Amino acid sequence: QVQVVESGGGLVQAGGSLRLSCAASGSIFRLNATGWYRQAPGKQRELVAGITSGGSTNYRDSVKGRFTISRDNAKNMVYLQMNSLKPEDTAVYYCNVDLFTSDAPILSRYWGQGTQVTVSS
């Protein structure tokens, strides 16, 4: 079994910072690509940032220069540092992990339960 758990969300004023963490645990052989998504009320879930197993990153235009995604492969952790937060960043943030389990050499996708980020103006 694999679990993916996000933490670090909360309420912050515009211009502030938050650091989200995502911990993958269980029968994990190796993480592949990982990413952070967000979903605001009434809107579709959207990709915020992604990072490959080799460390290549990509960001949606609206967060470039403000957000930084990183990972610690040894700890099966993924992070999202969010600076200069804006009210439009308010959403539930989800961690997405593609990984190979220890049980079988099959690439599977797992999602966390989400963590709320609220940015007040």
XYZ file of C-alpha atoms in Angstrom:
121
model
C 0.000 0.000 0.000
C 1.106 3.544 -0.722
C 0.070 6.724 1.041
C 0.588 10.293 -0.080
C 0.062 13.001 2.522
C 0.336 16.760 2.076
C 0.981 19.274 4.832
C 1.895 22.919 5.271
C -1.222 24.676 4.071
C -2.879 27.480 5.975
C -4.016 31.086 5.997
C -1.531 33.773 4.980
C -1.714 37.408 3.977
C -0.968 38.501 0.445
C 2.771 38.753 -0.066
C 3.461 36.030 2.451
C 4.994 32.600 2.043
C 4.117 28.984 2.695
C 5.982 25.744 2.194
C 3.980 22.671 1.281
C 5.340 19.195 1.899
C 4.274 15.892 0.391
C 5.301 12.602 1.938
C 4.969 9.327 0.062
C 5.205 6.179 2.148
C 4.598 2.455 1.911
C 5.785 -0.158 -0.560
C 7.733 2.257 -2.753
C 10.582 1.227 -4.988
C 11.219 4.562 -6.684
C 9.472 7.863 -7.369
C 9.121 8.969 -10.959
C 7.629 12.324 -11.931
C 5.830 14.311 -9.241
C 3.797 17.466 -9.211
C 1.601 19.907 -7.367
C -1.894 20.687 -8.576
C -4.516 23.042 -7.203
C -8.253 23.407 -7.408
C -10.149 26.541 -6.523
C -13.912 26.483 -5.849
C -15.849 26.168 -9.076
C -12.729 25.643 -11.153
C -10.963 22.669 -12.653
C -7.855 21.191 -11.094
C -4.752 22.663 -12.684
C -1.069 21.829 -12.704
C 0.982 24.273 -10.664
C 4.455 22.755 -10.923
C 6.083 19.479 -11.842
C 9.470 17.892 -11.333
C 10.927 14.813 -12.988
C 13.044 12.158 -11.350
C 16.067 13.878 -12.875
C 15.160 17.237 -11.393
C 13.762 19.022 -14.437
C 10.986 21.420 -13.464
C 8.071 23.142 -15.111
C 5.638 25.755 -13.818
C 2.415 27.331 -14.903
C 3.012 30.898 -16.045
C 1.138 32.533 -13.169
C 3.508 31.112 -10.532
C 6.837 31.382 -12.326
C 9.356 33.301 -10.257
C 7.254 32.911 -7.099
C 6.965 29.135 -6.554
C 9.726 26.549 -6.410
C 9.214 22.803 -6.543
C 11.844 20.437 -5.178
C 12.165 16.843 -4.080
C 14.214 14.583 -1.843
C 14.364 11.184 -3.518
C 15.985 9.513 -0.515
C 13.078 10.538 1.709
C 10.311 10.238 -0.925
C 9.392 13.857 -0.273
C 8.220 16.625 -2.589
C 8.066 20.295 -1.628
C 6.492 23.467 -2.958
C 7.907 26.756 -1.702
C 5.393 29.510 -2.362
C 6.482 33.134 -2.066
C 4.759 36.433 -2.831
C 1.396 34.735 -2.492
C -1.643 36.345 -4.062
C -5.358 35.930 -3.276
C -5.766 34.146 -6.611
C -3.449 31.408 -5.306
C -6.193 30.385 -2.882
C -7.104 26.755 -3.535
C -6.775 23.215 -2.291
C -3.322 22.014 -3.264
C -2.810 18.370 -4.177
C 0.365 16.366 -4.485
C 0.612 13.921 -7.367
C 3.197 11.170 -7.408
C 4.034 8.679 -10.136
C 5.979 5.809 -8.673
C 7.051 2.205 -8.965
C 5.940 0.058 -6.061
C 8.066 -2.628 -4.468
C 5.453 -5.241 -5.317
C 5.491 -4.993 -9.106
C 7.389 -3.002 -11.770
C 4.307 -1.011 -12.725
C 4.185 2.769 -12.804
C 1.193 3.971 -10.799
C -0.199 7.403 -9.954
C -1.191 8.431 -6.477
C -2.846 11.549 -5.113
C -2.855 13.069 -1.668
C -5.963 14.293 0.084
C -5.107 17.957 -0.429
C -4.186 20.860 1.804
C -6.015 24.187 1.877
C -4.115 27.364 1.072
C -5.958 30.623 1.694
C -4.409 33.974 0.848
C -6.154 37.034 2.240
C -5.940 40.445 0.612
